[in-house]
Coordinates of C-alpha atoms and ligand atoms in Angstrom, one line a residue:
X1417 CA -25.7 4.2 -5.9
X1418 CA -22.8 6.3 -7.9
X1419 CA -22.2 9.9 -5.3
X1420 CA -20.4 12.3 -7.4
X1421 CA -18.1 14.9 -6.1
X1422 CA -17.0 18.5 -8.3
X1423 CA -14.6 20.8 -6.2
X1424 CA -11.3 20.8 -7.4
X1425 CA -9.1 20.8 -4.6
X1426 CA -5.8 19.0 -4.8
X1427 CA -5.1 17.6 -1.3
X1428 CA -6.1 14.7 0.1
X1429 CA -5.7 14.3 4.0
X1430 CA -3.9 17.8 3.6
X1431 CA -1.1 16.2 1.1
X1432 CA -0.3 18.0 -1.6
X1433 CA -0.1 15.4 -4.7
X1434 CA 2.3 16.0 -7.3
X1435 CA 1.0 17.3 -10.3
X1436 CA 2.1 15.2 -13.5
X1437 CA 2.7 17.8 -16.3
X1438 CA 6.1 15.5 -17.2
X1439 CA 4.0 12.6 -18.2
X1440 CA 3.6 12.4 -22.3
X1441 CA 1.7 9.3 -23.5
X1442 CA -0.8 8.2 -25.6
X1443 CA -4.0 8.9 -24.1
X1444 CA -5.5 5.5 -24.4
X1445 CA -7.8 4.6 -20.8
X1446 CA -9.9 7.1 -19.0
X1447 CA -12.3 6.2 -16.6
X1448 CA -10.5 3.7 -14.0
X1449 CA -12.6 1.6 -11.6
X1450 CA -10.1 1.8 -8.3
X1451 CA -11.0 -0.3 -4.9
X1452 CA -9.0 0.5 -1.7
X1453 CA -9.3 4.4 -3.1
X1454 CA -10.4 5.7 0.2
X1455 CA -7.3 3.7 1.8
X1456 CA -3.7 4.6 2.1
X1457 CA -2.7 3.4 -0.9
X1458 CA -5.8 4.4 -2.7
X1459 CA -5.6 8.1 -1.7
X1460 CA -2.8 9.4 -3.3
X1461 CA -3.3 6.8 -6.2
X1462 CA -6.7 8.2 -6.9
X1463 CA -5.2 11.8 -6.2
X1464 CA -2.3 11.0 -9.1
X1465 CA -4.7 10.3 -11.9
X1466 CA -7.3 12.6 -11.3
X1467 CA -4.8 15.5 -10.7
X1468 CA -4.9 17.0 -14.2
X1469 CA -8.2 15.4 -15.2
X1470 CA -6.7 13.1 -17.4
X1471 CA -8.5 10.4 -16.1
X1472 CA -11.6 9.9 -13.9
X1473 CA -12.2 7.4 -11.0
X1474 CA -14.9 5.5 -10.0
X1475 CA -13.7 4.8 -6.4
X1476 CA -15.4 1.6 -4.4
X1477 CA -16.2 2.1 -0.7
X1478 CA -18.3 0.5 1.4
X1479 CA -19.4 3.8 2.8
X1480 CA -19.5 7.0 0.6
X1481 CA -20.0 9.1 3.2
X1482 CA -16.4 8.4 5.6
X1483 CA -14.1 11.8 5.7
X1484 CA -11.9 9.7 3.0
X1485 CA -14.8 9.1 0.4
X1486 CA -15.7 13.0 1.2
X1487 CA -12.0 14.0 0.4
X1488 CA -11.7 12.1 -2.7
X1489 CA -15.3 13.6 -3.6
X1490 CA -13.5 17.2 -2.9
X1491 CA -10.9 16.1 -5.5
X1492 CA -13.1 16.2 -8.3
X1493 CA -13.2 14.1 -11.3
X1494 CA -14.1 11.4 -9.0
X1495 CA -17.2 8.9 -8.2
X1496 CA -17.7 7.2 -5.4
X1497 CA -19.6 3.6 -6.0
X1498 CA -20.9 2.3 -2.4
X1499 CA -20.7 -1.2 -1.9
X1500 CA -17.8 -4.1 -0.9
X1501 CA -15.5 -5.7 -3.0
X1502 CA -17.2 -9.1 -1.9
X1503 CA -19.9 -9.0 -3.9
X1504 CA -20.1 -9.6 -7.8
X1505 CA -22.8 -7.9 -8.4
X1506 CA -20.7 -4.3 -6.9
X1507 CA -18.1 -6.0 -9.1
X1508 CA -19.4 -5.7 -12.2
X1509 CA -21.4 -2.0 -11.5
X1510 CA -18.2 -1.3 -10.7
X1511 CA -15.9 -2.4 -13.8
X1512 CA -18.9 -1.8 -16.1
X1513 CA -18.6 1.9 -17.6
X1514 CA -15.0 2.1 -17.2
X1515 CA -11.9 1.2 -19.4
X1516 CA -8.9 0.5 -16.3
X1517 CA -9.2 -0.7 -13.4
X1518 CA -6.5 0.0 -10.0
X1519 CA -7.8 -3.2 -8.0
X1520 CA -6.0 -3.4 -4.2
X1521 CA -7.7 -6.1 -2.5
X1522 CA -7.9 -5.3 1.7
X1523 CA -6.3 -8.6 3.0
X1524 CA -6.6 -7.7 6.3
X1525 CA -10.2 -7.5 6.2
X1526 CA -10.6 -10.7 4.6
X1527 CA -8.2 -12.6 5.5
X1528 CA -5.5 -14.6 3.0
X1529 CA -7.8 -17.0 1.3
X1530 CA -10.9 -14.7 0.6
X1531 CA -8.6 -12.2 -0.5
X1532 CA -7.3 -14.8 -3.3
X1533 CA -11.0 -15.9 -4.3
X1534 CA -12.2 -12.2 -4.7
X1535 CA -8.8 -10.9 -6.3
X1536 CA -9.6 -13.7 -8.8
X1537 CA -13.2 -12.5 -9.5
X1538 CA -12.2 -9.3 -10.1
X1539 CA -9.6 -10.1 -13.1
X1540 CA -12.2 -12.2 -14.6
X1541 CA -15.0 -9.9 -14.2
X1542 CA -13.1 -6.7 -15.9
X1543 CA -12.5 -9.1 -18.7
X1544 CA -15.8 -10.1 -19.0
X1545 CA -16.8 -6.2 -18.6
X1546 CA -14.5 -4.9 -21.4
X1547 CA -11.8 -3.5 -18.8
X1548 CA -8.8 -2.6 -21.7
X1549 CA -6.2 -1.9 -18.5
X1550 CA -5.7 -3.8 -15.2
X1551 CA -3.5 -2.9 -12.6
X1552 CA -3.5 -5.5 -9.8
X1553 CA -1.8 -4.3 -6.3
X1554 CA 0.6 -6.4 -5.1
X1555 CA 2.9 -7.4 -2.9
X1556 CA 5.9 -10.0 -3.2
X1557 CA 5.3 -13.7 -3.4
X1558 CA 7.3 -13.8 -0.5
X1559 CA 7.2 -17.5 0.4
X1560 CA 8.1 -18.6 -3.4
X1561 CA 11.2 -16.2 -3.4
X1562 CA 12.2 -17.5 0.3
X1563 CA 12.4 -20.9 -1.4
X1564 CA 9.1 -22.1 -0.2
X1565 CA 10.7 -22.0 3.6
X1566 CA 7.3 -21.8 6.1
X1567 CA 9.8 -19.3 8.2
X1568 CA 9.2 -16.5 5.8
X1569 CA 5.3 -16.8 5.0
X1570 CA 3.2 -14.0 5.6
X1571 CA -0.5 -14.5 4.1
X1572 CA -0.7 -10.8 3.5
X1573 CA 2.1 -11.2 1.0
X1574 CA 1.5 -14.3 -0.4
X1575 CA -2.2 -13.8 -0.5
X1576 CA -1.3 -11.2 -2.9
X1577 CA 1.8 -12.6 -4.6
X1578 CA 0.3 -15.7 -5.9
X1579 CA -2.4 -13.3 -7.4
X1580 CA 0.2 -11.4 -9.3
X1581 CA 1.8 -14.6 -10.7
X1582 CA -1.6 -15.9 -11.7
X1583 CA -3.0 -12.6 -13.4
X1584 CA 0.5 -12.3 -15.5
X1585 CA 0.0 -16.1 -16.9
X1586 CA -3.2 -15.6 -17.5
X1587 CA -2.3 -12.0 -19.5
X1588 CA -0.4 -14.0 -21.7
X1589 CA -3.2 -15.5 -23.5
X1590 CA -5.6 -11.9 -22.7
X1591 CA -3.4 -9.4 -23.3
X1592 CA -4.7 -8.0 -26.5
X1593 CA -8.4 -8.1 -24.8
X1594 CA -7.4 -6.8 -21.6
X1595 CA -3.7 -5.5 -20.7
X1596 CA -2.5 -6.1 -17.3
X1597 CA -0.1 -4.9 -15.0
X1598 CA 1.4 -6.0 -10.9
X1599 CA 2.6 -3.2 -9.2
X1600 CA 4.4 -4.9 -6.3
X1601 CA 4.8 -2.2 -3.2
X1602 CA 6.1 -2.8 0.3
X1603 CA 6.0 -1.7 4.0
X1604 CA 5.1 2.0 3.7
X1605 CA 7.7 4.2 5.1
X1606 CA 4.9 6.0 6.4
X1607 CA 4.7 3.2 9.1
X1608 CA 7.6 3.8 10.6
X1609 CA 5.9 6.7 12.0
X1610 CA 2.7 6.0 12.8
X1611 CA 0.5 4.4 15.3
X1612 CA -0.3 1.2 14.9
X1613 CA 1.5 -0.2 12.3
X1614 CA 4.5 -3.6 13.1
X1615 CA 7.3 -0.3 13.1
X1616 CA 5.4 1.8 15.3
X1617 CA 8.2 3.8 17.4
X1618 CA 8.0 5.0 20.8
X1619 CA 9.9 7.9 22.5
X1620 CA 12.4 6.6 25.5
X1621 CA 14.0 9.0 27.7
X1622 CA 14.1 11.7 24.7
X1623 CA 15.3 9.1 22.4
X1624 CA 12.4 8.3 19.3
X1625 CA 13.5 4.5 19.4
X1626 CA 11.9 1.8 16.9
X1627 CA 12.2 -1.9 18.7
X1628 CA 11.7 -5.0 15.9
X1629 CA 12.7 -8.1 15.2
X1630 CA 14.8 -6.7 11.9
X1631 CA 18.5 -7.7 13.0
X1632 CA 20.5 -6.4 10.4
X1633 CA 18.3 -6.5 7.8
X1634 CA 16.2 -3.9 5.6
X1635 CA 12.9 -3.1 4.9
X1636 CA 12.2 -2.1 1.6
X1637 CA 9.8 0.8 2.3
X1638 CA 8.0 2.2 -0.4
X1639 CA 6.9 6.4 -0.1
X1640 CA 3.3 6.7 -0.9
X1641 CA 3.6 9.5 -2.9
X1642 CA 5.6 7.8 -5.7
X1643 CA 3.0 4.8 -5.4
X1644 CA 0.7 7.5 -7.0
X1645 CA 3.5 8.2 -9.9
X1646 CA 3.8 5.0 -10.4
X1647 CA 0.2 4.2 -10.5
X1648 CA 0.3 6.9 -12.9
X1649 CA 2.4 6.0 -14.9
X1650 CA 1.4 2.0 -15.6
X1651 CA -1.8 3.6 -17.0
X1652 CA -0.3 6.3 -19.0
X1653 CA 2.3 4.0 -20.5
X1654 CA -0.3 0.5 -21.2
X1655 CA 1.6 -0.8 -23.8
X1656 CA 5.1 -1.2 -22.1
X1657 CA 3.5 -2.0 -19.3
X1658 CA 1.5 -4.9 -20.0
X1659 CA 2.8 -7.8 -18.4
X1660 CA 4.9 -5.9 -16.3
X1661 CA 5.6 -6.7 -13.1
X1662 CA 6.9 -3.2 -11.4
X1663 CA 8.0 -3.8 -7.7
X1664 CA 8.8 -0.6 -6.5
X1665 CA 10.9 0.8 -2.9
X1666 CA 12.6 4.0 -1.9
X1667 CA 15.5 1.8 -0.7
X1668 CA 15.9 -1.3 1.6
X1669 CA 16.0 0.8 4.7
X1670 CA 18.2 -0.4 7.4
X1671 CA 16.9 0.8 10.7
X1672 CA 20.1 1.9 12.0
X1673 CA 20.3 4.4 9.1
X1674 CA 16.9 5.4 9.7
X1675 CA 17.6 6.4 13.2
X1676 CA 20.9 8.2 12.2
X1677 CA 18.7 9.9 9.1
X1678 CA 16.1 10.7 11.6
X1679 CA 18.8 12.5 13.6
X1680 CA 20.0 14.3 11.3
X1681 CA 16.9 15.6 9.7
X1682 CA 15.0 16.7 13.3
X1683 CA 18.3 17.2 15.6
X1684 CA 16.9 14.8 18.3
X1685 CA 18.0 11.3 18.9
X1686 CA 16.8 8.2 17.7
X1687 CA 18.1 4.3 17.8
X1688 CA 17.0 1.3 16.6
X1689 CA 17.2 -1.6 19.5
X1690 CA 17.3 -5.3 17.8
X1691 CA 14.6 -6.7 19.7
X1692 CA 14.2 -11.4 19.4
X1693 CA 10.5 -12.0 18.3
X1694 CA 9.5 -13.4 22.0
X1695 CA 10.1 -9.5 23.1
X1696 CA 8.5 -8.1 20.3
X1697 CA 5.3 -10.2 20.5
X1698 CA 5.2 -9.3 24.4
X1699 CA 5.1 -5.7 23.5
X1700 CA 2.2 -3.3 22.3
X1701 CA 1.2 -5.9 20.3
X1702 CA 0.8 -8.5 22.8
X1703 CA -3.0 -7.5 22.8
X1704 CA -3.6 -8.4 19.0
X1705 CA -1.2 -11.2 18.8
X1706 CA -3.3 -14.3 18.7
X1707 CA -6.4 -12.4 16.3
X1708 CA -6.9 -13.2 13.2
X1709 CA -4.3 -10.6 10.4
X1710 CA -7.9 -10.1 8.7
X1711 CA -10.1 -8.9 11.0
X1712 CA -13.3 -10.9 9.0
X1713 CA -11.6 -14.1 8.8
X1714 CA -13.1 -17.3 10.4
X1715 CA -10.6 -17.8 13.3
X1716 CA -11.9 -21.5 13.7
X1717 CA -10.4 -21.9 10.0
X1718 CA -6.9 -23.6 10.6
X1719 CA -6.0 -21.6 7.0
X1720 CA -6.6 -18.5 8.8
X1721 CA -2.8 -17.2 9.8
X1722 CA -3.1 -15.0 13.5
X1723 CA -1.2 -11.6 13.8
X1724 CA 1.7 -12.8 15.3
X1725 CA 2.6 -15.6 12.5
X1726 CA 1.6 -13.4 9.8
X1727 CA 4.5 -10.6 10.9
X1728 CA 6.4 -13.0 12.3
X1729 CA 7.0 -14.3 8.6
X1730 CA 6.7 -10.8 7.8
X1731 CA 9.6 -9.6 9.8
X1732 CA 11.6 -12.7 8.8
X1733 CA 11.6 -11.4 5.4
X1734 CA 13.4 -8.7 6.0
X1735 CA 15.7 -9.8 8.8
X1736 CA 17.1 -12.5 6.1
X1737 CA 16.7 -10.3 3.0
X1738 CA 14.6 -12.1 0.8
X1739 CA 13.1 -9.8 -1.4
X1740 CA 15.3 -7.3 -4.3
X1741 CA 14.4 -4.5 -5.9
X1742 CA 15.9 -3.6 -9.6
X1743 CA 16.7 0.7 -8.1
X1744 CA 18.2 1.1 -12.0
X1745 CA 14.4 0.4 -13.9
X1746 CA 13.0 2.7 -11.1
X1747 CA 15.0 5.7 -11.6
X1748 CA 14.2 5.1 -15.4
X1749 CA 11.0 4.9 -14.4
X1750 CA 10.5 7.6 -12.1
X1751 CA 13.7 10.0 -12.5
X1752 CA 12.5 12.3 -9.3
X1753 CA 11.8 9.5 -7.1
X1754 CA 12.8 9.5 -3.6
X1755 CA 15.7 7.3 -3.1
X1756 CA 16.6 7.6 0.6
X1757 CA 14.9 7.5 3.8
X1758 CA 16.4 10.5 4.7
X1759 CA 15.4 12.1 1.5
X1760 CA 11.9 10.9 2.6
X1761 CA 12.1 12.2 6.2
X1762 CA 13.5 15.5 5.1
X1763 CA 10.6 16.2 2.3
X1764 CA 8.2 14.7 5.7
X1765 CA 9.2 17.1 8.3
X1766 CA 8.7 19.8 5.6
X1767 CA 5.3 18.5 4.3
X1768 CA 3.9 18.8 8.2
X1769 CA 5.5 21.7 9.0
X1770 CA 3.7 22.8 5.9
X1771 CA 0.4 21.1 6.7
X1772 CA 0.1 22.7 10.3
X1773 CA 1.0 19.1 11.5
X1774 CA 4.2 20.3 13.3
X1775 CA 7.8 19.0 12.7
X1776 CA 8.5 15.4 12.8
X1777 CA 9.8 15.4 16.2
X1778 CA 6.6 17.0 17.4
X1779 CA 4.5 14.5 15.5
X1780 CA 6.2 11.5 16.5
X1781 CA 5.2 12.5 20.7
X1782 CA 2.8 9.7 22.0
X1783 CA 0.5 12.9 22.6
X1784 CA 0.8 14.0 18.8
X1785 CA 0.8 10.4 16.8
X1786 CA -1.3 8.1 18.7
X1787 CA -4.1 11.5 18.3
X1788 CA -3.7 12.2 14.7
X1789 CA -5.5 11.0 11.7
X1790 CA -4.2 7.3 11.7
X1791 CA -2.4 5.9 8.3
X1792 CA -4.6 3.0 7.6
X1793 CA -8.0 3.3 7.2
X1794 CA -8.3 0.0 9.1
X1795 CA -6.9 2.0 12.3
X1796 CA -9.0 4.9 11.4
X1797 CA -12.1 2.1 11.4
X1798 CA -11.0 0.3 14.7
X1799 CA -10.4 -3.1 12.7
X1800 CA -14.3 -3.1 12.0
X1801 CA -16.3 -3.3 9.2
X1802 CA -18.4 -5.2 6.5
X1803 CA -16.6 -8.1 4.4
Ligands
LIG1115 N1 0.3 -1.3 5.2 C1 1.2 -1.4 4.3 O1 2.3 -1.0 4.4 C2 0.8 -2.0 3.0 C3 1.7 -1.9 1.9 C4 1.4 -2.4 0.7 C5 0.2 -3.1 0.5 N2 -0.6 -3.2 1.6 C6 -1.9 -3.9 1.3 O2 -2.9 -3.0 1.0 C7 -4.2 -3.5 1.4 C8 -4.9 -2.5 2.2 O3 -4.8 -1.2 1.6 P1 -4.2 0.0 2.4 O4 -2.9 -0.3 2.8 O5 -4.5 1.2 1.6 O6 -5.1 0.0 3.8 P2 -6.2 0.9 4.5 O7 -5.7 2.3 4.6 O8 -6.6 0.2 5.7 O9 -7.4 0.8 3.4 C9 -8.2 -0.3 3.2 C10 -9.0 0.0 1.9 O10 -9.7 -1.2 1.5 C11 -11.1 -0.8 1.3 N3 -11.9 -2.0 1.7 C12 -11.7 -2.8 2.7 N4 -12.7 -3.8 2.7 C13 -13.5 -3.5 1.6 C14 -14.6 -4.2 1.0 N5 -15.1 -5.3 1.5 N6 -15.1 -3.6 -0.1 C15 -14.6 -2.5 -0.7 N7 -13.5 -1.9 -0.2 C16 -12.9 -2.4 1.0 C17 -11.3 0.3 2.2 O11 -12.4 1.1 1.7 P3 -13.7 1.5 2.6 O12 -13.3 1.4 4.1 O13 -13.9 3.0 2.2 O14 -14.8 0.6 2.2 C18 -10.0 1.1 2.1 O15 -10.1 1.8 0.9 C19 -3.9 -4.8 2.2 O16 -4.2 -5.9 1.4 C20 -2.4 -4.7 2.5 O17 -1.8 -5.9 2.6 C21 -0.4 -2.6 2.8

């Protein structure tokens, strides 16, 4: 069953998303099929192509009637399609109808191989369903650019990454039938202060401090907003990027900079303490460490990776810098993009100030964050829910 929403209101979770006047292209797609709208990704992804009406979404949720489906609903211009992801039958409802498709498979519901088996589907099923635009979110291959060194796998990433490799071979021989772009994104800077998330921080004596295995090493962190512009703009600009493979960041963010940014934007201290992955693992996450990284994967499958080696690769990646970003194409790209994390905090504290959500200090309190509207929908869900 298709809901349909018609109010034109342009927030989603109180956000403001950027308007896209700027963008000139062909107009060539415009009805996009998009799963993992309702998530955070999805939301402000959804919010950058419907916010002019340029295009319209047919957004896939298992239930159409969460506060997420709701506020995409309120965006207008949007559909809601209930059903999972898992299910070809939801598959090809969904894709039929519809000329593009923004298709970001929840690995941490399913786990790293389902995720592969029902990323694959979908490609082949928006072929056979006359999608003309696919955009596939990703995230790095991260094993394959570690060398293929075990110490760096992370089935989240790879589960993705091999997926993005696959569906731009396969373009070669479909592109004229269906065009297809990766859009490779990262650790949202988002995380780094939020609840329940790998960089969750925690205030210490007065002192916001963020305690991970990073050394001195970077995260590439990625601002959702400009994944919505650069959703955006994949679709608005099919024929360049067809084949493309656009890995996007604000900047690898070194932790010790994003403590001295964080300072300098709220006026209250902040550190980052190294902390050895023994430590780490005996922290707040202690509890989830030995689950399964996708909550509805068979933990009696040896393929299935637990939390702790899943972000134990995860962190690894970063600690030893394994993953590059080309900062040049993406200021091409996206000529307003935010290219510092203190750029991003500043534009934060200012957007919840706005928003009634308090300064950044004030959010960051145990009190204010671990009671807020959480980042993931997963968290929002309690790590439940249908495959
Ligand atoms: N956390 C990060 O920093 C980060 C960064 C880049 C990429 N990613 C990747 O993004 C994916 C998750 O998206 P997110 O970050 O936006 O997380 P999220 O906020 O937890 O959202 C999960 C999304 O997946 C949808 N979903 C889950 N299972 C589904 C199913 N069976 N059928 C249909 N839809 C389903 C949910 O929709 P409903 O609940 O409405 O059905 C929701 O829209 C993961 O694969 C993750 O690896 C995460």
């Amino acid at each position: 069953m298709e809901w349909l929403g018609d109010a034109v209101e342009l927030t989603v979770q109180g956000a403001l998303i950027q308007t896209m006047e700027t963008i000139v292209s062909p107009q060539e797609i415009s009805k996009i099929f998009v799963i993992g709208a309702t998530g955070a990704q999805g939301l402000p992804v959804v919010g950058a192509l419907v916010a002019d009406r340029k295009y319209s979404v047919r957004a896939l949720s298992r239930d159409a009637t969460s506060r997420r489906a709701k506020a995409l609903l309120a965006l207008g211009n949007v559909s809601i399609l209930e059903g999972s992801f898992a299910d070809e039958a939801v598959l090809r409802e969904g894709f039929r109808g519809c000329d593009g498709a923004f298709i970001n498979i929840d690995g941490f519901n399913t786990g790293e191989k389902t995720e592969i088996y029902w990323a694959i589907r979908c490609y082949e099923i928006a072929i056979e369903e006359g999608i003309r635009f696919f955009v596939y979110g990703n995230l790095d291959y991260a094993l394959k650019k570690a060398g293929y060194d075990s110490r760096f796998r992370a089935g989240h990433y790879d589960g993705k990454g091999r997926i993005g490799e696959w569906i731009l071979s396969q373009n070669l021989a479909n592109r004229d039938r269906m065009g297809a772009a990766v859009f490779t994104t990262g650790p949202y800077m988002e995380m780094a202060i939020s609840a329940m998330t790998p960089m969750t921080p925690s205030v210490e004596d007065g002192i916001l401090t963020w305690r991970v295995p990073l050394g001195d090493g970077a995260v590439p962190h990625v601002a959702l907003e400009d994944c919505g512009y650069y959703a955006r703009w994949l679709f608005d600009n099919p024929r360049r990027a067809n084949g493309m493979n656009l890995e996007v960041a604000i900047e690898h963010v070194d932790y010790r900079k994003l403590a001295e940014a964080f300072e300098k934007v709220t006026g209250h201290p902040a550190r980052y303490i190294d902390t050895d992955l023994d430590t780490y693992w005996a922290g707040p996450l202690k509890a989830a460490a030995n689950f399964p990284a996708g909550y509805n994967a068979d933990p009696a499958d040896k393929s299935t990776m637990s939390f702790r080696d899943n972000f134990t690769g995860f962190w690894n990646i970063w600690k030893h810098g394994m993953i590059q970003r080309d900062y040049a194409l993406l200021d091409e790209i996206h000529p307003h993009r935010i290219r510092t994390v203190e750029e991003w905090l500043r534009r934060e504290d200012q957007r919840g100030r706005a928003l009634g959500m308090g300064s950044l200090w004030e959010r960051v309190q145990p009190q204010n964050m671990y009671t807020s509207a959480p980042l993931l929908k997963l968290s929002e869900d309690g790590r439940k829910g249908a495959l």
